[in-house]
Amino acid sequence: MRKTIIIANKVRYVATLSCVITFIIVINVIFFGFPRVIQAHCPLCVAGAAAGITLTRWVGVDDSITGIWIGALLGASAFWLLRYLGQKNKIFFNRFVGFFIYLTIFVVTLWSFYRFNLIIRMDNIFGLDKLTFGMILGSAVFYLVDIGNIFIKRKNGKSLFPYQSMAFSLGSVTLASIGVYILINYYI
């Protein structure tokens, strides 16, 4: 009986998560699917990442690793929103306003995950639910790598190589995922 309830909860959880991610993808496609200028990150890549996040839940990838990718997805969405709003009003290109919007998107998403019971409170890492820990780590890594990327571009006056932003973002999130995998499986 208990096992049936757990399976039913997991199925409901996956279905709800799929709906949320589909909604995010649809909104992003509506607003950013046909860019007039170069965007911070490729819309197709982020849509693929969103689909991959849904797939990870079905195949049993740990919530903390999934959270890292959700955090990076939120970061890319925040950059798109900032670029769009910056075209309307230059105040959105301010670093502090950008950080506030980035933080707002993260907090609203995390609140909605808790509000609609998308976060299952089973295991903890450093006192946080695994998905919450992963989202915080993924968002922080994504944001810090973007700051580092901007610094490198300003120092050199150009990118070091084509698609530098994408390579740095994807590489940092991949390294964070590997690090958390090692942390979970060998130290916690």
Backbone as a ProteinNet text record, in pm:
[ID]
protein_1_A
[PRIMARY]
MRKTIIIANKVRYVATLSCVITFIIVINVIFFGFPRVIQAHCPLCVAGAAAGITLTRWVGVDDSITGIWIGALLGASAFWLLRYLGQKNKIFFNRFVGFFIYLTIFVVTLWSFYRFNLIIRMDNIFGLDKLTFGMILGSAVFYLVDIGNIFIKRKNGKSLFPYQSMAFSLGSVTLASIGVYILINYYI
[TERTIARY]
83.1	0	87.4	187.9	275.9	356.1	400.3	478.2	393.5	266.1	175.6	157.5	147.8	132.9	258.2	375.6	501.9	512.1	476.3	482.1	383	263	163.1	211.2	276.9	330.7	440.6	526.4	633.3	576	474	411.7	348.5	279	217.2	325.5	435.3	546.5	606.9	633.6	692.7	597	468	370	363.1	364.9	359.9	487.3	602.8	729.4	732.3	681.3	675.8	589	476.5	388.4	457.2	527.6	596.7	705.8	783.9	892.8	836.7	728.9	665.4	615.5	556.3	509.9	626.7	737.5	855.5	906.6	910.4	957.4	865.7	734.8	639.1	654.2	664.9	682.3	811.4	919.8	1046.6	1039.4	972.9	960.4	877	769.7	684.7	763.5	838.7	909	1042	1111.3	1248.5	1277	1175.8	1195.1	1243.1	1211.9	1250.5	1329.1	1453.3	1529.5	1566.8	1564.3	1606.2	1753.9	1806.3	1947.2	2004.4	2135.2	2200	2164.1	2122	2081.8	2201.4	2182.9	2289.9	2321	2219.1	2236.1	2136.2	2171.3	2088.9	1955.2	1841.6	1710.6	1691.6	1742	1728.4	1805.8	1923.5	2003.4	1931.9	1873.7	1804.9	1678.4	1607.3	1488.4	1528.8	1641	1692.3	1730.8	1789.1	1824	1698.7	1593.8	1468.3	1408.8	1413.4	1363.6	1451	1580.7	1671.8	1647.7	1611.4	1582	1462.5	1360.1	1243.4	1283.1	1366.5	1410.6	1489.4	1567.2	1647.3	1561.1	1446.1	1356.7	1305.4	1277.9	1223.7	1328.6	1454.8	1558.1	1627.1	1591.5	1640.5	1768	1799.9	1916.2	1886.8	1986.7	1969.7	1915.9	1829.6	1766.5	1867.6	1978.6	2075.8	2140.3	2165.8	2223.9	2120	1996.6	1888.7	1872.6	1883.8	1872.2	1978.3	2098.7	2205.6	2163.5	2106.5	2064.9	1942.7	1852.8	1738.5	1788.4	1885.6	1942.7	2005.9	2076.6	2136.7	2029.1	1922.6	1811.2	1747	1730.8	1676.2	1770.2	1900.2	1997.2	1987.7	1978	1965.4	1835.4	1728.3	1600.1	1609.8	1681.1	1699	1779	1881.9	1960.3	1874.9	1790.5	1700.7	1606.5	1548.2	1455.8	1527.6	1648.9	1725.9	1756.5	1790.4	1819.5	1693.8	1580.3	1454.1	1416.4	1423.1	1388.1	1488.7	1614.8	1717.6	1694.1	1629.3	1595.4	1487.2	1405	1297.7	1347.3	1436.8	1486.3	1628.5	1722	1863.7	1897	1806	1834.3	1853.1	1795.7	1805.6	1943.2	2029.2	2166	2256.6	2203.5	2277.5	2300.3	2421.4	2457.9	2372	2339.7	2261	2115.6	2060.3	1923.4	1918.6	2019.9	2027.2	2033.7	2114.3	2123.3	1990.2	1920.5	1790.7	1688.8	1686.4	1593.4	1631	1759.5	1808.1	1762.7	1781.4	1742.3	1590.5	1516.2	1369.8	1318.1	1371.4	1329.8	1360.1	1476.4	1513.9	1420.4	1394.8	1310.6	1166.9	1113.8	976.5	965.5	1063.3	1061	1071.6	1162.9	1178.6	1052	990.8	865.4	757.7	747.6	643.7	669.1	795.2	825.5	778	801.4	754.4	602.6	546.3	401.7	321.3	369.4	297.2	357	433	489	570.9	652	740	871	898.7	1020.5	983	1035.5	1009.3	1116.3	1073.2	1167.6	1210.7	1309.3	1358.3	1498.8	1593.9	1732.6	1774.6	1874.4	1924.9	2073.7	2118	2260.4	2282.2	2365.3	2393.6	2265.8	2168.1	2044.3	1940.2	1966.9	1871.8	1823.4	1701	1654	1748.4	1761.4	1857.2	1829.7	1704.2	1671.6	1702.1	1670	1698.8	1849.2	1924.7	2070.7	2126	2078.7	2125.6	2089.8	1968.4	1926.5	2011.5	2039.7	2123.1	2263.3	2319.8	2454.3	2458.9	2362.5	2359.9	2343.4	2255.9	2235.4	2360.5	2422.6	2542.9	2657.1	2678.2	2785	2759.1	2637.3	2603	2625.6	2583.6	2598.1	2745.7	2821.6	2963.4	3043.6	3010.7	3080	3048	2925.5	2890.7	2971.3	2985.9	3067.4	3212.2	3264.7	3400.7	3415.6	3316.7	3318.7	3319.7	3237.7	3235.6	3372.1	3432.4	3564.8	3668.6	3666.4	3762.1	3741	3615.9	3587.8	3633.4	3612.3	3655.5	3807.2	3872.8	4018.6	4084	4033.6	4092.7	4031	3917.4	3850.1	3767.8	3770	3693.1	3689.8	3613.6	3609.9	3739.3	3777.8	3898.6	3877.9	3755.2	3722	3572.1	3526.7	3383.1	3300.8	3184.8	3092.6	3153.6	3235.8	3300.6	3197.9	3095.8	2994.4	2926	2888.9	2822.4	2915.6	3039.8	3135	3161.4	3179.6	3203.5	3082	2963.1	2841.3	2818.8	2823.1	2800	2908.8	3033	3143.1	3133.4	3097.1	3088.1	2974.4	2861.5	2748	2780.7	2849.2	2890	2987.9	3086	3181.5	3113.2	3017.3	2942.8	2863.5	2805.3	2730.4	2821.7	2937.9	3034.1	3080.1	3106.8	3148.5	3043	2917.6	2809.6	2791	2806.3	2796.2	2902.1	3024.2	3132.1	3104	3058.5	3026.3	2919.5	2814.6	2703.1	2743.9	2810.3	2838.7	2958.7	3048.2	3168.2	3187.8	3120.9	3146.1	3022.7	2904.4	2784.3	2707.8
-119.4	0	125.7	127.9	245	264.6	152.3	160.3	217.1	180	232	382.7	430.2	574	648.7	591.4	655.5	663.6	554.9	555	655.8	661.6	758.4	901.4	927.5	1061.3	1096.4	998	1024	1053	977	999.8	1138.5	1177.5	1309.8	1417.7	1393	1487.7	1507.6	1398.2	1406.8	1476.8	1446.4	1510.8	1660.8	1700.4	1842.3	1912.6	1849.8	1908.6	1923.2	1824.9	1832.9	1949.5	1969.9	2082.6	2216.2	2228.6	2353.4	2381.6	2281.3	2300.5	2330	2262.1	2291	2434.7	2481.9	2620.1	2717.2	2690	2776.5	2777.7	2661.8	2654.2	2733.2	2716.6	2787.4	2938.3	2985.2	3129	3178.2	3103.2	3144	3145.3	3046.5	3043.3	3160.9	3192.5	3305.3	3435.8	3459.7	3587.2	3591.3	3478.2	3482.4	3385.2	3324.6	3225.6	3283.6	3408.8	3472.9	3599.7	3584.6	3701.6	3792.1	3921.4	4019.3	4052.3	4031.9	4055.4	3929.2	3923.6	3808	3803.7	3687.2	3670.8	3625.3	3630.3	3590.1	3441.6	3361.5	3218.1	3171.1	3068.8	3017.6	2964.9	3014.7	2966.7	2816.8	2765.6	2623.2	2540.2	2586.9	2515	2510.3	2621.6	2626	2541.2	2542.4	2456.8	2309.7	2276	2139.2	2103.4	2199.4	2175.9	2154.7	2230.9	2214.9	2076.5	2030.6	1896	1791.1	1814.8	1723	1715.9	1827.8	1830.4	1741.3	1748.3	1662.6	1516	1487	1349.8	1295.8	1379.7	1333	1279.3	1338.7	1289	1150	1126	996.7	885.9	918	814.5	801.2	885	867.7	942.2	1048.8	1129.9	1200.4	1212.4	1273.1	1415.7	1452.6	1585	1699	1679	1788	1819.4	1717.9	1740.3	1802.9	1756	1817.5	1964	1992.2	2129.5	2221.5	2170.3	2251.6	2298.6	2209.2	2244.4	2334.8	2315.2	2406.3	2546.6	2556.2	2686.4	2754.3	2677.6	2734.4	2777.3	2698.9	2735.7	2866	2881.4	3006.8	3123.3	3098.2	3202.3	3246.4	3150.1	3184.9	3260.7	3218	3288.5	3431	3449	3583.4	3671.5	3615.7	3693.6	3735	3645.6	3680.5	3792.1	3778.9	3881.8	4016	4014.4	4138.7	4200.7	4119.2	4170.9	4234.7	4167.4	4219.1	4349.6	4350.7	4471.9	4583.7	4548.2	4647.3	4719.7	4654.5	4720.8	4825.3	4805.8	4900.8	5016.6	4985.3	5085.8	5047.1	5137.7	5108.6	5079.4	5109.9	5083.4	4933.6	4849.6	4705.7	4651	4732.2	4689.7	4716.4	4779.4	4801.3	4666.8	4644	4516.2	4484.3	4584.6	4561	4529	4597.5	4568.3	4427.6	4393.9	4259.7	4151.9	4174.7	4077.8	4066.1	4178.2	4175.5	4094.8	4113.7	4037.9	3889.9	3861.2	3722.8	3656.6	3726.5	3674.9	3660	3754.6	3748.2	3626.5	3601.9	3485	3357.1	3350.7	3232.5	3211.5	3317.2	3306.2	3270.3	3331.6	3301.1	3155.2	3107.4	2967.8	2873.3	2901.7	2816.6	2817.8	2935.6	2945.1	2860.1	2867.7	2790	2640.1	2599	2457.3	2409.7	2490.6	2453.2	2464.5	2566.5	2591	2477.8	2424.5	2319.1	2180.7	2168.9	2040.8	1969	2043	1981.6	1935.7	1981.8	1941.6	1837.2	1716.7	1608	1614.4	1623.1	1638.3	1501.4	1445.4	1313.8	1325.2	1359.2	1370.5	1516.3	1546.9	1683.6	1686.9	1800	1829.6	1962.9	1962.9	2083.6	2147.8	2065.9	2115.4	2163.8	2152.8	2194.3	2071	2079	1972.7	1963.6	1843.4	1823.9	1914.6	1926.4	2010.3	2157.2	2202.6	2341.6	2366.9	2274.6	2287.2	2296.8	2208.1	2210.2	2338.5	2388.7	2513.6	2631.3	2637.2	2745.7	2736.3	2616.4	2597.9	2628.6	2576.5	2600.2	2747	2816.3	2959.6	3039.3	3006.7	3079.6	3056.6	2931.8	2900.8	2971.3	2965.3	3026.7	3177.5	3241.2	3386.4	3425.6	3353.6	3386.4	3362.2	3257.9	3232.5	3342.1	3392.4	3502.8	3627.9	3656.6	3771.6	3751.9	3630.1	3600.5	3612.9	3569.2	3579	3724.5	3807.3	3950.6	4013.2	3975.2	4026.8	3989.6	3865.5	3820.6	3896.7	3917.1	3990.5	4135.5	4197.2	4337.2	4347.7	4253.2	4256.8	4240.6	4146.6	4119.7	4201.9	4264.1	4340.9	4255.4	4124.8	4032.7	3896.4	3806.1	3669.2	3597.8	3501.8	3424.6	3329.3	3280	3187.7	3197.4	3151.4	3157.8	3077.2	3127.3	3063.9	3048.6	3142.2	3138.8	3137.6	3221.4	3227.9	3093.6	3031	2900.7	2795	2794.4	2694.1	2710.4	2834.1	2857.5	2818.1	2856.4	2825	2674.8	2609.5	2465.5	2390.1	2432.1	2366.6	2380.8	2499.1	2520.3	2440.3	2432.9	2356.3	2206.9	2161.7	2021.2	1987.9	2074	2050.9	2052.5	2142	2144.9	2015.9	1963.9	1838.2	1721.9	1716.3	1610.2	1622.8	1746.2	1768	1725	1756.7	1716.4	1565.4	1504.2	1358.7	1292	1340.8	1286.5	1312.9	1432.3	1467.7	1375.3	1351.4	1268.6	1122.2	1069.9	926.5	884.9	976.7	936.2	1003.2	1115.4	1187.3	1208.2	1207.8	1230.4	1100.5
0	0	0	89.8	100.6	-27.5	-87	-209.4	-323.7	-327.9	-429.8	-415.1	-291.4	-266.6	-309.5	-278.9	-317.3	-469.4	-538.5	-685	-742	-685.4	-732.1	-711.2	-597.7	-571.7	-671	-703.2	-799.5	-938.1	-977.8	-1108.4	-1113.1	-1006.7	-999.8	-1002.7	-931.9	-926.5	-1065.1	-1135.6	-1269	-1365.1	-1355	-1442.7	-1417	-1290.9	-1257.1	-1302.3	-1279.1	-1321.9	-1473.4	-1544.2	-1690.2	-1735.5	-1667.9	-1702.6	-1678.1	-1566.4	-1534.1	-1636.8	-1669.1	-1764.7	-1903.9	-1942	-2070.5	-2075.2	-1966.2	-1958.7	-1975.8	-1907.9	-1918.9	-2062.8	-2126.1	-2264.2	-2356.9	-2340.7	-2426.5	-2411.2	-2287.7	-2264.2	-2328.7	-2312.2	-2372.1	-2524.3	-2582.6	-2728.1	-2776.8	-2705.2	-2744.8	-2743.3	-2635.6	-2622.9	-2696.5	-2702.1	-2751.2	-2865.3	-2920.4	-3025.1	-3156.2	-3179.4	-3303.7	-3271.7	-3227.8	-3184.5	-3301.3	-3273.5	-3373.2	-3357	-3236.8	-3210.4	-3148.6	-3137.8	-3076.6	-2928.5	-2882	-2742.8	-2659.1	-2526.3	-2436.1	-2451.2	-2472.7	-2490.3	-2594.3	-2665.7	-2774.5	-2722.4	-2774.1	-2728.4	-2750.3	-2860.5	-2887.9	-2785.6	-2746.7	-2647	-2512.6	-2473.5	-2344.6	-2349.3	-2460.9	-2473.1	-2465.9	-2526.6	-2516.6	-2374.2	-2303.5	-2162.9	-2079.1	-2107.6	-2032.6	-2057.1	-2180.5	-2209.9	-2141.6	-2138.3	-2070.5	-1921	-1862.6	-1719.4	-1688.7	-1772.6	-1753.5	-1766.8	-1863.4	-1885.4	-1766	-1701.3	-1587.7	-1475	-1453.8	-1348.9	-1382.7	-1509.6	-1551	-1541.7	-1568.1	-1566	-1431.1	-1335.1	-1198.9	-1163.1	-1233	-1196.9	-1064.6	-980.1	-848.4	-859.6	-763.7	-764.9	-757.9	-688.7	-676.5	-811.5	-890.4	-1023	-1115.7	-1107.3	-1184.5	-1145.3	-1015.8	-966.5	-1023.8	-1043	-1102.7	-1241.8	-1319.1	-1454.8	-1454	-1357.6	-1345.1	-1311.7	-1220.1	-1184.9	-1305.3	-1388.3	-1509	-1608.8	-1619.2	-1706.7	-1660.8	-1531	-1477.8	-1507.9	-1499.9	-1532	-1676.8	-1768.3	-1910.1	-1936	-1870.4	-1885.5	-1832.5	-1722.3	-1666.1	-1761.8	-1825.9	-1921.5	-2041	-2087.5	-2198.2	-2157.8	-2039.9	-1992.2	-1978.5	-1926.4	-1912.5	-2048.3	-2145.8	-2279.5	-2338.8	-2322.8	-2375.3	-2305.6	-2172.4	-2097.7	-2122.4	-2145.3	-2173.9	-2304.9	-2399.1	-2524.9	-2504.1	-2401.9	-2371.1	-2284.4	-2189.5	-2096.1	-2055.1	-2069.6	-2045.4	-1898.9	-1806.3	-1665.2	-1639.3	-1725.9	-1705.1	-1740.5	-1800.2	-1825.4	-1705.3	-1601.4	-1477.5	-1409.8	-1358.3	-1297.2	-1175.1	-1093.1	-971.9	-1005.4	-1103.4	-1146.9	-1206.2	-1283.9	-1341	-1234.1	-1131.4	-1021.6	-949	-929.6	-862.1	-942.7	-1073.6	-1157.9	-1158.2	-1165.4	-1160.3	-1030.5	-919.6	-788.8	-779	-833.5	-829.8	-906.1	-1024.2	-1101.9	-1024.6	-962.7	-885.7	-766.8	-690	-570.1	-607.2	-711.8	-753.6	-799.2	-872.5	-916.4	-798	-707	-588.9	-504.6	-488.8	-413.4	-479.4	-612.7	-681.3	-667.9	-666.8	-647.9	-510.9	-408.1	-274.4	-264.8	-324.3	-315.4	-377.6	-488.6	-559	-533.8	-425.8	-379.6	-486.4	-559.3	-657.3	-595.2	-474.9	-405.8	-302.1	-322.3	-228.9	-120.7	2.7	113.8	164.1	98.6	137.5	195.8	112.9	155.6	154.9	236.6	246.3	216.4	166.2	151.5	220.2	321	400	453.2	490	549.3	450.1	321.2	217.1	141.6	89.1	0.9	-117.7	-173.3	-282	-401.8	-440.5	-556	-527.5	-407	-368.9	-367.9	-310.1	-308.2	-450.1	-537.4	-675.4	-747.9	-724.3	-789.7	-743.2	-613.4	-560.6	-619.6	-619	-672.7	-822.5	-897.7	-1042.3	-1077.1	-1004.6	-1029.6	-996.1	-884	-842.7	-941.6	-980.1	-1075.7	-1208.6	-1257.5	-1385.3	-1381.4	-1273	-1260.5	-1249.8	-1166.7	-1148.9	-1276.6	-1350	-1476.3	-1577.4	-1576.9	-1666.1	-1631.4	-1503.1	-1461.8	-1506.9	-1488.1	-1533	-1683.4	-1756.8	-1902.2	-1947.6	-1883.5	-1915.5	-1885.7	-1774.6	-1738.3	-1844.4	-1889.1	-1991.3	-2121.6	-2161.5	-2285.4	-2275.8	-2160.1	-2143.8	-2140.5	-2076.4	-2065.8	-2202.9	-2282.4	-2413.3	-2526	-2500.4	-2603.6	-2699	-2680.1	-2763.2	-2694.2	-2751.7	-2700.2	-2736	-2654.6	-2682.7	-2800.4	-2815.4	-2923.2	-2950.8	-3067.3	-3097.6	-2996.6	-2964.9	-2870.2	-2730.7	-2692.9	-2561.8	-2449.2	-2458.1	-2352.2	-2333.9	-2444.5	-2437.4	-2379.7	-2424.2	-2376.5	-2227	-2182	-2039.6	-1956.2	-2001.6	-1926	-1918.6	-2033.1	-2036.7	-1960.7	-1977.7	-1906.8	-1756.4	-1710.7	-1565.6	-1503.5	-1572.5	-1519.8	-1522.5	-1626.7	-1633.6	-1521.5	-1498.1	-1389.1	-1252.9	-1234.3	-1108	-1090.3	-1198.2	-1190.8	-1153.9	-1215.2	-1183.1	-1038.1	-994.4	-855.8	-755.5	-782	-691.3	-694.9	-811.1	-821.1	-733.5	-742.2	-659	-512	-479.4	-341.2	-283.8	-359.7	-310.9	-298.1	-399.1	-401.1	-317.4	-286.3	-214.8	-79.7	-55.2	69.1	155.4	98.6	180.9	193.4
[MASK]
++++++++++++++++++++++++++++++++++++++++++++++++++++++++++++++++++++++++++++++++++++++++++++++++++++++++++++++++++++++++++++++++++++++++++++++++++++++++++++++++++++++++++++++++++++++++++++

